[in-house]
Coordinates of C-alpha atoms in Angstrom, one line a residue:
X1 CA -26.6 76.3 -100.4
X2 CA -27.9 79.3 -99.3
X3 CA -30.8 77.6 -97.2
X4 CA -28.2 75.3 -95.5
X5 CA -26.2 78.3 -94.5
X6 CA -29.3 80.5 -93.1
X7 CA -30.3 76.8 -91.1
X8 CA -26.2 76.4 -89.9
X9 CA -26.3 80.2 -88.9
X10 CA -29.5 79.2 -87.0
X11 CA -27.7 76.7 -85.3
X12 CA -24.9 78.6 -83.6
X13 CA -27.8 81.2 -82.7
X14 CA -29.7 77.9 -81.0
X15 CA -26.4 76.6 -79.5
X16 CA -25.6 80.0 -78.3
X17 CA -28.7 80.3 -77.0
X18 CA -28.7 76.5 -75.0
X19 CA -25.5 77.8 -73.0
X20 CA -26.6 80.9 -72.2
X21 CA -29.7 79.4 -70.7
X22 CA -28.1 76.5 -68.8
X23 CA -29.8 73.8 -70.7
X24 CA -26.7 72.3 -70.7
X25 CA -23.7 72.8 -68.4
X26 CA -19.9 71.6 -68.8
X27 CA -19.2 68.6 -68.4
X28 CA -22.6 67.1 -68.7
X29 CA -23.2 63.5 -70.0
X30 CA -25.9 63.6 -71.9
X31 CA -28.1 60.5 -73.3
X32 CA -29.7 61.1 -76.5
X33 CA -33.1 59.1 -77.2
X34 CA -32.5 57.7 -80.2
X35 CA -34.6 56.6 -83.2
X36 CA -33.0 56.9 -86.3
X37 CA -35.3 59.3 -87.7
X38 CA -34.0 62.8 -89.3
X39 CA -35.1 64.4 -85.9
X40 CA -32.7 62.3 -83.7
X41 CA -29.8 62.4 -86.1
X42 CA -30.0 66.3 -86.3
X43 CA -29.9 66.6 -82.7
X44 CA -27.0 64.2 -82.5
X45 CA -25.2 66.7 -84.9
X46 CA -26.8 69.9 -82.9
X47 CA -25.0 68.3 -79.8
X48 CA -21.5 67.2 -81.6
X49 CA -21.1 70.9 -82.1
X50 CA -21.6 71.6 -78.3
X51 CA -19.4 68.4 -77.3
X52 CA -15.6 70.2 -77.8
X53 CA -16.7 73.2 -76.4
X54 CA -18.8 71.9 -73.0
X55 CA -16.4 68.9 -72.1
X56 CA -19.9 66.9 -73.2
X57 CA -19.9 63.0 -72.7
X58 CA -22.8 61.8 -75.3
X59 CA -24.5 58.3 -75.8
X60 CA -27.4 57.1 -77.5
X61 CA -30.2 54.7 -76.7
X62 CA -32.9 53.1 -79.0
X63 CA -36.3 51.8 -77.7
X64 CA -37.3 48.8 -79.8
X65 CA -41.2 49.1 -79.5
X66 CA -42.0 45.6 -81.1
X67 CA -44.5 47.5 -83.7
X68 CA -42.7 46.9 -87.0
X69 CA -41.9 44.3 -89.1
X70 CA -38.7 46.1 -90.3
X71 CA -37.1 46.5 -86.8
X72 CA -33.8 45.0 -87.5
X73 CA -32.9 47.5 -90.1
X74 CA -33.6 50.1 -87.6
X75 CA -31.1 48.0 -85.4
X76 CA -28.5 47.4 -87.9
X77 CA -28.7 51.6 -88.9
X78 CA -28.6 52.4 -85.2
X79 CA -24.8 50.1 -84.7
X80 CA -23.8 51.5 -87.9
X81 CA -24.5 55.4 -87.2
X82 CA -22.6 54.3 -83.8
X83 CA -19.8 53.1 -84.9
X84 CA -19.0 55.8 -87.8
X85 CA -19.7 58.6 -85.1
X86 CA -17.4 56.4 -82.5
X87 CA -20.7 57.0 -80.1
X88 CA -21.6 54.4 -77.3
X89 CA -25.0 52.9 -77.6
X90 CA -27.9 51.2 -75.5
X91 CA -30.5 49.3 -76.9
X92 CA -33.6 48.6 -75.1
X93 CA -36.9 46.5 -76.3
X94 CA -40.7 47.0 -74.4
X95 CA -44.1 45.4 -75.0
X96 CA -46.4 48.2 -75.8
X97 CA -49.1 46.1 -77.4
X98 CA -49.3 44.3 -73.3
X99 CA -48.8 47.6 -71.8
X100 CA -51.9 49.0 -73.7
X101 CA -54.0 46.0 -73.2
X102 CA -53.2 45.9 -69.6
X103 CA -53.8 49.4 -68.9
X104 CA -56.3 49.8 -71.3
X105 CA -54.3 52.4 -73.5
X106 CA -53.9 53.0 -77.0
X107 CA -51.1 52.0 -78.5
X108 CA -49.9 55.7 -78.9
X109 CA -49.8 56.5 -75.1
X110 CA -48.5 53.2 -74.2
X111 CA -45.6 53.3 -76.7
X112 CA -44.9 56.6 -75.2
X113 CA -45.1 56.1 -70.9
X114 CA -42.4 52.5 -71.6
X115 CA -40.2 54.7 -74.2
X116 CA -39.5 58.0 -71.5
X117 CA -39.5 54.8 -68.9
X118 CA -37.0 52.6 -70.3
X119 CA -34.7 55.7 -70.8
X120 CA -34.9 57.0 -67.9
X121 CA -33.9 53.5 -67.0
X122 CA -30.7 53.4 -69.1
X123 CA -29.8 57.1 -68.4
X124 CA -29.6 56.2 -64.2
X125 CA -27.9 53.0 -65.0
X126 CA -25.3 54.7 -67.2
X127 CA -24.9 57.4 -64.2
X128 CA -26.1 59.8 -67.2
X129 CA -27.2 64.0 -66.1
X130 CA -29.7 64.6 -68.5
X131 CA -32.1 63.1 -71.5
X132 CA -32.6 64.9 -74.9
X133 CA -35.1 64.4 -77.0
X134 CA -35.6 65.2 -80.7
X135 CA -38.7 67.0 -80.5
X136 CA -39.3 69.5 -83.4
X137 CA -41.4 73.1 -84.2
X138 CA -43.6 70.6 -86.3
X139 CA -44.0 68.3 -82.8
X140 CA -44.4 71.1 -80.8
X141 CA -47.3 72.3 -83.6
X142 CA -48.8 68.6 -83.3
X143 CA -49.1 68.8 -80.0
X144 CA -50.8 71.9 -79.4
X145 CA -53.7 71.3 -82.3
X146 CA -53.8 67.6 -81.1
X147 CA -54.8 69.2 -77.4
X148 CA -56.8 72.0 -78.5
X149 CA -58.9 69.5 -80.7
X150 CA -59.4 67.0 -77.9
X151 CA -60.1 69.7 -75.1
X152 CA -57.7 71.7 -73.0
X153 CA -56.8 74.5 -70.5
X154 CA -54.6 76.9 -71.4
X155 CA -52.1 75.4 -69.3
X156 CA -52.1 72.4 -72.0
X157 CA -52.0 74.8 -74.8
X158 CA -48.4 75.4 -73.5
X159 CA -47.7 72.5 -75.5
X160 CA -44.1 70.4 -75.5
X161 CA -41.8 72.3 -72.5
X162 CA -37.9 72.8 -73.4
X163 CA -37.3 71.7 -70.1
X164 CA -39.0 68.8 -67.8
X165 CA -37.1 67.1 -64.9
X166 CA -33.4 65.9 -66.6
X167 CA -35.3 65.9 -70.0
X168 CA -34.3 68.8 -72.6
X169 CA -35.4 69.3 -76.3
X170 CA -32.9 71.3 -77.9
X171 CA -34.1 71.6 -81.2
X172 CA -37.8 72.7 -80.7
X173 CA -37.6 75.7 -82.8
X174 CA -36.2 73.8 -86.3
X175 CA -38.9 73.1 -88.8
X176 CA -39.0 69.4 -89.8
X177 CA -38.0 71.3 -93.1
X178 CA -34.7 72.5 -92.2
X179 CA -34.0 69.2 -90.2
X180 CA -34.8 67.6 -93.9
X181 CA -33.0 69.9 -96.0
X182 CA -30.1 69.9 -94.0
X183 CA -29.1 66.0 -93.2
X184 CA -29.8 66.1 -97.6
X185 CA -27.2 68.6 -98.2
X186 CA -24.6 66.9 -95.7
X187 CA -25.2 63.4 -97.4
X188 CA -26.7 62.0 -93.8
X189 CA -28.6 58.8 -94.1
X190 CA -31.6 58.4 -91.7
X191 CA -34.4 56.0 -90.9
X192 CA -37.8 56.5 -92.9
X193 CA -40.5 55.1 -90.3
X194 CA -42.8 53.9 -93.1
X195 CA -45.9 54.1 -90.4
X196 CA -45.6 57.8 -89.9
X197 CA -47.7 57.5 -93.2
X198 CA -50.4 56.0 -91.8
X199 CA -53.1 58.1 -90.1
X200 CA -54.5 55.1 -87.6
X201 CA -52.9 57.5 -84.9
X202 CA -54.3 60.9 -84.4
X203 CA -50.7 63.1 -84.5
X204 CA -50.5 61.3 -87.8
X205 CA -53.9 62.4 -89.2
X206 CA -53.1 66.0 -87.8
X207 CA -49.6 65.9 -89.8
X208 CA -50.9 64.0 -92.9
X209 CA -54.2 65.4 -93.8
X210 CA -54.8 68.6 -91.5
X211 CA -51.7 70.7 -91.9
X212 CA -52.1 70.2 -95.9
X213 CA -55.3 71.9 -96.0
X214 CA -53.2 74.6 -93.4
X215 CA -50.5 75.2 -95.7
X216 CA -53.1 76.2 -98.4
X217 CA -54.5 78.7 -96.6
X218 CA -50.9 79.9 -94.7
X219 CA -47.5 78.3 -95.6
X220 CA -46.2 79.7 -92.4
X221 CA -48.7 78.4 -90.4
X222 CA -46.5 76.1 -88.0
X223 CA -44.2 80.0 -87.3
X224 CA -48.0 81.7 -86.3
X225 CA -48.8 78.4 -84.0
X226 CA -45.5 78.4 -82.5
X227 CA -45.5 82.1 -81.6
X228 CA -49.0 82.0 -80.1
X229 CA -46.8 78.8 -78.1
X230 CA -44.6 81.2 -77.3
X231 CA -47.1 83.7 -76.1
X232 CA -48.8 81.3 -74.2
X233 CA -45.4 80.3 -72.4
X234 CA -44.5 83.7 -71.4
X235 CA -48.2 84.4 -70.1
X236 CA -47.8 81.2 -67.8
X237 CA -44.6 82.4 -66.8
X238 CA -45.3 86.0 -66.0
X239 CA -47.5 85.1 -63.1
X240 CA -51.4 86.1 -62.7
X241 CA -50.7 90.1 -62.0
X242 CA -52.9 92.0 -63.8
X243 CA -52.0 95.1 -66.0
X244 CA -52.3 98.5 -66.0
X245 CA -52.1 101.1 -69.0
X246 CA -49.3 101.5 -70.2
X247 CA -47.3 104.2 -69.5
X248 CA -46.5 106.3 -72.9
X249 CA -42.9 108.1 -71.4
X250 CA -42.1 104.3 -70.8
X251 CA -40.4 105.5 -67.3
X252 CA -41.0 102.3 -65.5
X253 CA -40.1 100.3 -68.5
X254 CA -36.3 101.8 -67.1
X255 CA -36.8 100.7 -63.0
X256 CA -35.9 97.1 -62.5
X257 CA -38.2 97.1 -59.2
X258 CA -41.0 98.2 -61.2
X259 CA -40.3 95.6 -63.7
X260 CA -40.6 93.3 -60.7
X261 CA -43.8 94.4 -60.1
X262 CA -45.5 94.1 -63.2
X263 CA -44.3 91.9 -65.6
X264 CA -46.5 91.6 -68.8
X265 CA -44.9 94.1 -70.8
X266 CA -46.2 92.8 -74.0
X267 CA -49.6 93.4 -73.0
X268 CA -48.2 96.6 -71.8
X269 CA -47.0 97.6 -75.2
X270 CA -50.0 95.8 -77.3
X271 CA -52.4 98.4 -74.8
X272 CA -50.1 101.6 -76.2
X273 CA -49.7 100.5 -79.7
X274 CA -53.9 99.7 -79.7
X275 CA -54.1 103.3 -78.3
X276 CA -52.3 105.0 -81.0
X277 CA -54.3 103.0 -83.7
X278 CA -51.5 100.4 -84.4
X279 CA -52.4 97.2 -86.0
X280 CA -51.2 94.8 -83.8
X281 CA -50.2 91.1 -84.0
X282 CA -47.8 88.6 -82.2
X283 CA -44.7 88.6 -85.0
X284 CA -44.5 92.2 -84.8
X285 CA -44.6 92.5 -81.2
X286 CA -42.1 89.7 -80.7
X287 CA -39.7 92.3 -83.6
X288 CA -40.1 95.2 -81.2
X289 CA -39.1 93.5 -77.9
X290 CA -36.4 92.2 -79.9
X291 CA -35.6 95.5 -81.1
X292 CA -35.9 97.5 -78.4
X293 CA -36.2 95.5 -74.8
X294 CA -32.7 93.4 -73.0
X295 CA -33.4 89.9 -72.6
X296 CA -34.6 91.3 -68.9
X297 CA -37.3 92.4 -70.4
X298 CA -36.1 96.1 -69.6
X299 CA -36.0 98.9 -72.4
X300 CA -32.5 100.0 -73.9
X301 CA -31.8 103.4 -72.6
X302 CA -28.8 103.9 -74.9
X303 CA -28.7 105.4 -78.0
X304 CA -31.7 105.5 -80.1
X305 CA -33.8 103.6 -82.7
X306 CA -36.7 103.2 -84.7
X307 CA -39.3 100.4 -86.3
X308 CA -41.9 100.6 -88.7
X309 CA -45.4 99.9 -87.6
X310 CA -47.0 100.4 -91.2
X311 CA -49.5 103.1 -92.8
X312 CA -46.5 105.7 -92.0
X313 CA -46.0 105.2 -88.3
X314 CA -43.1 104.8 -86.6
X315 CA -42.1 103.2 -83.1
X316 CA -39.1 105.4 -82.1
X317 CA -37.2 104.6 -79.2
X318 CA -34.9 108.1 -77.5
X319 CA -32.6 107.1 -74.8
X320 CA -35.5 105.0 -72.8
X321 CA -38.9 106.6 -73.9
X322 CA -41.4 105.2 -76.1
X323 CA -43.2 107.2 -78.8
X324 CA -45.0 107.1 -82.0
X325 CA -44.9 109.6 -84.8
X326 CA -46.4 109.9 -88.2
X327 CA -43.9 110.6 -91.5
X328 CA -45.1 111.4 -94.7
X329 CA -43.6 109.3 -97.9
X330 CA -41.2 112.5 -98.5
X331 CA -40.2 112.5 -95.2
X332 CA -39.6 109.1 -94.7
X333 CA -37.5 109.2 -98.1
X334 CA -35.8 112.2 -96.8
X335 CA -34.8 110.2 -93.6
X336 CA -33.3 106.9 -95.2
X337 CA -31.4 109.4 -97.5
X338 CA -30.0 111.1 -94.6
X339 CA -29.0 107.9 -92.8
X340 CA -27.3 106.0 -95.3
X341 CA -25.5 109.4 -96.9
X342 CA -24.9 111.7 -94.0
X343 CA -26.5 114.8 -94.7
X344 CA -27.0 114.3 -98.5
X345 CA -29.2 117.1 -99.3
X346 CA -26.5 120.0 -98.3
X347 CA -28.6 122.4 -97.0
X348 CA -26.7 125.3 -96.6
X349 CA -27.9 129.3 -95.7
X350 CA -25.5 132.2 -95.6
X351 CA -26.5 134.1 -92.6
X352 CA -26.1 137.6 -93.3
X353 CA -25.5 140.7 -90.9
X354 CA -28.4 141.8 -88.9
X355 CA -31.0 139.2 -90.7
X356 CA -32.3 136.2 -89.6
X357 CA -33.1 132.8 -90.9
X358 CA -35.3 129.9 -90.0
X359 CA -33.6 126.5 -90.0
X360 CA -36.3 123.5 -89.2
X361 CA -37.8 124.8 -85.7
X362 CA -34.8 127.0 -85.1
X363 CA -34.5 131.1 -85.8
X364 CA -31.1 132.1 -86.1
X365 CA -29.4 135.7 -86.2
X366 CA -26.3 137.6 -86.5
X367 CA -26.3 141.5 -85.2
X368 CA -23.0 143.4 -86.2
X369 CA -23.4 145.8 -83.0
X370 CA -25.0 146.0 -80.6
X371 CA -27.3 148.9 -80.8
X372 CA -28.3 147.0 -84.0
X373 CA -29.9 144.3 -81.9
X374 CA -31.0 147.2 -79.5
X375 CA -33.7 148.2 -81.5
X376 CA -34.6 144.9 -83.6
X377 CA -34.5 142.3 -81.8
X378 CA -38.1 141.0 -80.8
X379 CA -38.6 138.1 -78.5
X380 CA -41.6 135.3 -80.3
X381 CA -43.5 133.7 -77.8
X382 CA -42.6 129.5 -77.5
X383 CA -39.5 130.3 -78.4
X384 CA -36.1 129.7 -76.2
X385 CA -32.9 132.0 -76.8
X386 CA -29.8 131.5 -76.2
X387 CA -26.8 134.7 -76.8
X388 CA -23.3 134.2 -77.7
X389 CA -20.9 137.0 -78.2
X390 CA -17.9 136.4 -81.3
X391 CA -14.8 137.1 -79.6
X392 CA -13.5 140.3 -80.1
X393 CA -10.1 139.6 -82.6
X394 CA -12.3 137.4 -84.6
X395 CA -12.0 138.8 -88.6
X396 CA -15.0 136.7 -90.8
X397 CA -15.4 136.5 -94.4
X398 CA -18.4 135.0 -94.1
X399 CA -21.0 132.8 -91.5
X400 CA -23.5 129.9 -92.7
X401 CA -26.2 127.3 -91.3
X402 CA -25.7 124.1 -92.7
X403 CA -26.7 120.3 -91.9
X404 CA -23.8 118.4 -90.1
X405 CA -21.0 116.5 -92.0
X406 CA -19.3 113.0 -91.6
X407 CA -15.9 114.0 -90.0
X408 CA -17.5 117.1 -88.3
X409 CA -15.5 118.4 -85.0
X410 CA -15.9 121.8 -83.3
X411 CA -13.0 123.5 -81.1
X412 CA -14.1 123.3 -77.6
X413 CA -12.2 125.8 -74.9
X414 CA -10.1 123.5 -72.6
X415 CA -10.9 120.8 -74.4
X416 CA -9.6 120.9 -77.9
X417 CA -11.5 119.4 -81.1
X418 CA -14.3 117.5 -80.3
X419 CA -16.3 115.4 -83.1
X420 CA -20.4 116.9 -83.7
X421 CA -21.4 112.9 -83.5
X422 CA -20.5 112.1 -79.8
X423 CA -21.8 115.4 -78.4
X424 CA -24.8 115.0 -80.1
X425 CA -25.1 110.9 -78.6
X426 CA -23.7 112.4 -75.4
X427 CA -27.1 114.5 -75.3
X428 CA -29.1 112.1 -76.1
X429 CA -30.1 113.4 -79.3
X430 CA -32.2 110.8 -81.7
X431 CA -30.0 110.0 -84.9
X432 CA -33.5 111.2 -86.4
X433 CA -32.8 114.2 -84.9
X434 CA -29.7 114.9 -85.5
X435 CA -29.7 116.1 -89.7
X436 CA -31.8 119.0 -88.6
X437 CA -29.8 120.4 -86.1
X438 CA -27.9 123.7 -86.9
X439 CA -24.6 123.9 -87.6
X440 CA -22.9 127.4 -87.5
X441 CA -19.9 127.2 -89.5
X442 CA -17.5 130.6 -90.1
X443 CA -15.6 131.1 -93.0
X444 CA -12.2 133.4 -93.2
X445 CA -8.7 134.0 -94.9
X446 CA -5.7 134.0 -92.5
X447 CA -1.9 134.9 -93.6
X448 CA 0.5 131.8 -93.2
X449 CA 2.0 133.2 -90.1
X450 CA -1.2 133.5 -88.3
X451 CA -2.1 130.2 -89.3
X452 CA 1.2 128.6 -87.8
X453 CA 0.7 130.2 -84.3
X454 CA -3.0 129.1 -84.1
X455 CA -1.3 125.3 -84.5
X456 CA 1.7 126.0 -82.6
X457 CA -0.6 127.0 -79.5
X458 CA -4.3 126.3 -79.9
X459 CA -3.9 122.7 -81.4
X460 CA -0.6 121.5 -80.0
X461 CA 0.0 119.0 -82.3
X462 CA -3.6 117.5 -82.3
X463 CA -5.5 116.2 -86.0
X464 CA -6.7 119.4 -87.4
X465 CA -10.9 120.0 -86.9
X466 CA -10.8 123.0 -89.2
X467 CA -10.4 123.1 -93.0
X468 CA -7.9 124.9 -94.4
X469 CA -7.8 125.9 -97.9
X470 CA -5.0 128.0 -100.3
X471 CA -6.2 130.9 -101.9
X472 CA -4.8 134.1 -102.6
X473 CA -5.7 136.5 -100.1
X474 CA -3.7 133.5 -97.9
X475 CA -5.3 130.4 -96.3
X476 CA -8.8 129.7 -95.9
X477 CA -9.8 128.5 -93.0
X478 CA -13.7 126.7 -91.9
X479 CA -14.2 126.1 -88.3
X480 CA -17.5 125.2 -86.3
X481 CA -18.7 128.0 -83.7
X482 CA -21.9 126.0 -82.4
X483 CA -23.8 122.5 -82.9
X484 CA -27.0 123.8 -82.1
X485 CA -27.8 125.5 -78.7
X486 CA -26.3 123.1 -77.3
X487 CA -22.7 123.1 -77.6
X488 CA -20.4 126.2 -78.8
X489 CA -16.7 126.5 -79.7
X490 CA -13.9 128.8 -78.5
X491 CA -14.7 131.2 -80.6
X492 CA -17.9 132.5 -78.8
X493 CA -18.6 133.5 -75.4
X494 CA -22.5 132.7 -74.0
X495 CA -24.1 135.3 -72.7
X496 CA -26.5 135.5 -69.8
X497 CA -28.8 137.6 -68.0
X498 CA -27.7 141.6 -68.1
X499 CA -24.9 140.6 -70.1
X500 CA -25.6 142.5 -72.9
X501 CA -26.2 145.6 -71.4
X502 CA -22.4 145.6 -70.2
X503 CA -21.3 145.1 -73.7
X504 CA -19.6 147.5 -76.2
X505 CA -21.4 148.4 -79.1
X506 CA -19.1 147.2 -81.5
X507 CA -19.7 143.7 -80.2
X508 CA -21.3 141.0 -82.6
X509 CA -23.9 139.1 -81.4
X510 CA -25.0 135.6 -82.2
X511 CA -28.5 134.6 -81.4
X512 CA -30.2 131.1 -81.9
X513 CA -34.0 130.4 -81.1
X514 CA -35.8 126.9 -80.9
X515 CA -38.9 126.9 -80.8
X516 CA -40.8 124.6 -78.0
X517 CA -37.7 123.3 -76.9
X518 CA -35.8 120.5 -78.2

């Protein structure tokens, strides 16, 4: 049951997929070219679904080929399937055996030029819009070994198109499989075409006796051949340009003009991956565009993202540039700790008066006076600085450095509580970034009365940010000063330039260093 739900889930994505790509349009009246076989009764269902929803008119047409001694069964199934589905249908017979002697065919190629001919036929007598066909991955497989085994250009290595003239083949990317599996779960009868064993005809040889020997060696053979299909395709259609190296800040992966101009971006990103050692194949590429390109082909600029790549290398994605970095086993188990639980590990530093501590790549210190920072404070080369001054009626208990929180919000002047997570997406910092970032918290005990003014006029009303806390020397209260550098709360005023100099002594000072810049 669970294989028939993973194949219907692949149907809405297919069917999603066909209206979003125009294959078919409201409206449409759409003949289906019939056999009776699995293929053509799945894509009779595949179409039903689309029917409600497009306004579709839909019909069916068998070609009798005059081949089989069974035929009337086929018939009889065909008027039977037609009248349970309340479907109208055409029947139409041809003389392949005196087509191929005339032309000096085979029977294959003959059977194949009367059965498109005698559709197309029915579909303009009918006053029909389009054709569909119940070509399959398997097919699609067939045809591409069949061509490269008999000689081809690349061109014909393009195999079975979705779309040629008012023919579409909706269901190209459904193993013969699934088709199978499904119609048995749903109790649907079909048509076994007993010379499909046979192997007089060269498809059937390639089905019946090559892919055996294919699936020993890879099971998921007909998926490899289908994306090198696939491959092939977007080659053809990304025109003859050739490609530079690609560009590792991925800036013209972000300009839609420059996307015009050069359009192979999978060799693009096979060339940077190469460069960086990566182990490349078609599957994984196909993951990342999937991952991290629009279906424009353009990179996401939003947010950020990483993938895998294998032997501890990561593909990371930060707001619309490309980049790979190497984790270590504890790292990477640090990582999926921290995105699943938040900061999980609780690191937490009490930062004490006129001492530093180091936090990741940042230095952090807290002078009680001035002069104290006077005649301490040394600047380290690759290092950035940025003062703050603690506003002068502000009483601590206590200051620490800690990783951020779920829930986390800091009080911004002007602005009022604002939570850590959208500043820190607002500046574009990498959720991979973001568990090593600082976060100054203060710590101190305020009587009830001072408690209800800070309400009454600093929060007016709004959901509390801070954490309050009973206790006996009154309430204790928590509240955010900075996230970082990069954002600081009420409570602090940045300083800048000479500032400091024009300072009382009995200021406090607040100082936070990153080293090579964030």
């Amino acid at each position: 049951m669970e294989k028939v739900k993973k194949i219907e889930k692949k149907i809405l994505e297919k069917l999603q997929k066909t209206i979003e790509n125009r294959l078919i349009v409201e409206k449409e009246k759409i003949l289906i070219a019939f056999s009776g076989g699995p293929d053509s009764v799945f894509l009779y269902y595949f179409l039903n679904f689309l029917k409600s929803r497009l306004s579709l008119e839909i019909s069916i047409v068998y070609i009798n080929h005059n081949l089989r001694y069974d035929v009337e069964n086929d018939l009889k199934f065909v008027k039977e399937f037609a009248a349970e589905n309340s479907v109208d249908y055409y029947i139409e017979s041809i003389d392949v055996k005196k087509h191929a002697k005339e032309n000096k065919k085979s029977l294959e190629l003959a059977a194949r030029e009367l059965r498109y001919k005698a559709v197309e036929n029915i579909r303009k007598k009918i006053g029909y819009d389009k054709i569909a066909t119940g070509h399959n991955l398997d097919d699609n497989v067939e045809t591409f070994i069949f061509r490269l085994l008999r000689g081809t250009s690349i061109n014909g290595l393009k195999s079975i198109p979705r779309v040629r003239d008012n023919i579409v083949r909706l269901i190209l990317e459904f193993e013969k499989s699934e088709i199978l599996y499904f119609l048995k779960q749903k109790n649907q009868k079909y048509i076994i075409d007993y010379t499909n064993a046979e192997n007089d005809y060269t498809r059937n040889f390639i089905r019946n006796k090559i892919f055996p020997d294919f699936e020993k060696i890879n099971p998921s053979f007909r998926q490899k051949v289908y994306a090198l299909i696939e491959e092939i395709n977007d080659r053809e259609a990304a025109g003859p340009e050739k490609i530079e190296n690609f560009d590792k800040t991925s800036e013209m992966l972000k300009n839609e003009k420059e996307l015009e101009k050069n359009l192979r971006w999978k060799d693009k990103l096979v060339q940077f991956l190469k460069q960086n050692d990566v182990e490349v194949s078609r599957e994984k590429i196909n993951q990342i565009f999937d991952s991290f390109f629009y279906k424009n082909r353009i990179l996401k600029n939003k947010g950020s993202k990483e993938f895998y790549l294998g032997k501890d290398k990561f593909l990371q994605n930060q707001y619309g540039n490309l980049r790979i970095v190497k984790k270590s086993n504890k790292n990477n188990n640090r990582t999926k700790k921290n995105e699943n639980f938040g900061s999980s590990y609780d690191k937490v530093k009490v930062l004490k008066k006129n001492q530093s501590i180091e936090w990741y790549n940042y230095k952090i210190t807290l002078y009680e006076k001035v002069s104290d920072f006077k005649t301490s404070f040394v600047k380290e080369e690759n290092m950035s600085y940025t003062f703050f001054k603690l506003v002068d009626d502000i009483d601590y208990k206590k200051i620490v450095v800690r990783s951020r929180k779920d829930g986390d919000r800091i009080f911004v002047k002007k602005l009022g509580h604002k939570k850590v997570k959208k500043i820190l997406i607002d500046e574009k910092i990498s959720k991979w970034e973001r568990d090593f970032m600082p976060i100054i918290e203060m710590e101190t005990f305020e009587n009830q009365d001072c408690v209800k003014k800070f309400w009454n006029e600093e929060m007016k009303g709004e959901k509390l940010g801070s954490e309050f806390q009973n206790g006996k020397k009154g309430i204790k209260m928590k509240e955010i000063l900075t996230v970082s550098d990069i954002k600081f709360s009420k409570f602090l005023e940045k300083l800048y330039n000479n500032d400091i100099e024009k300072l009382e002594n009995t200021s406090k000072l607040l100082i936070i260093g990153r080293k090579n810049g964030r």
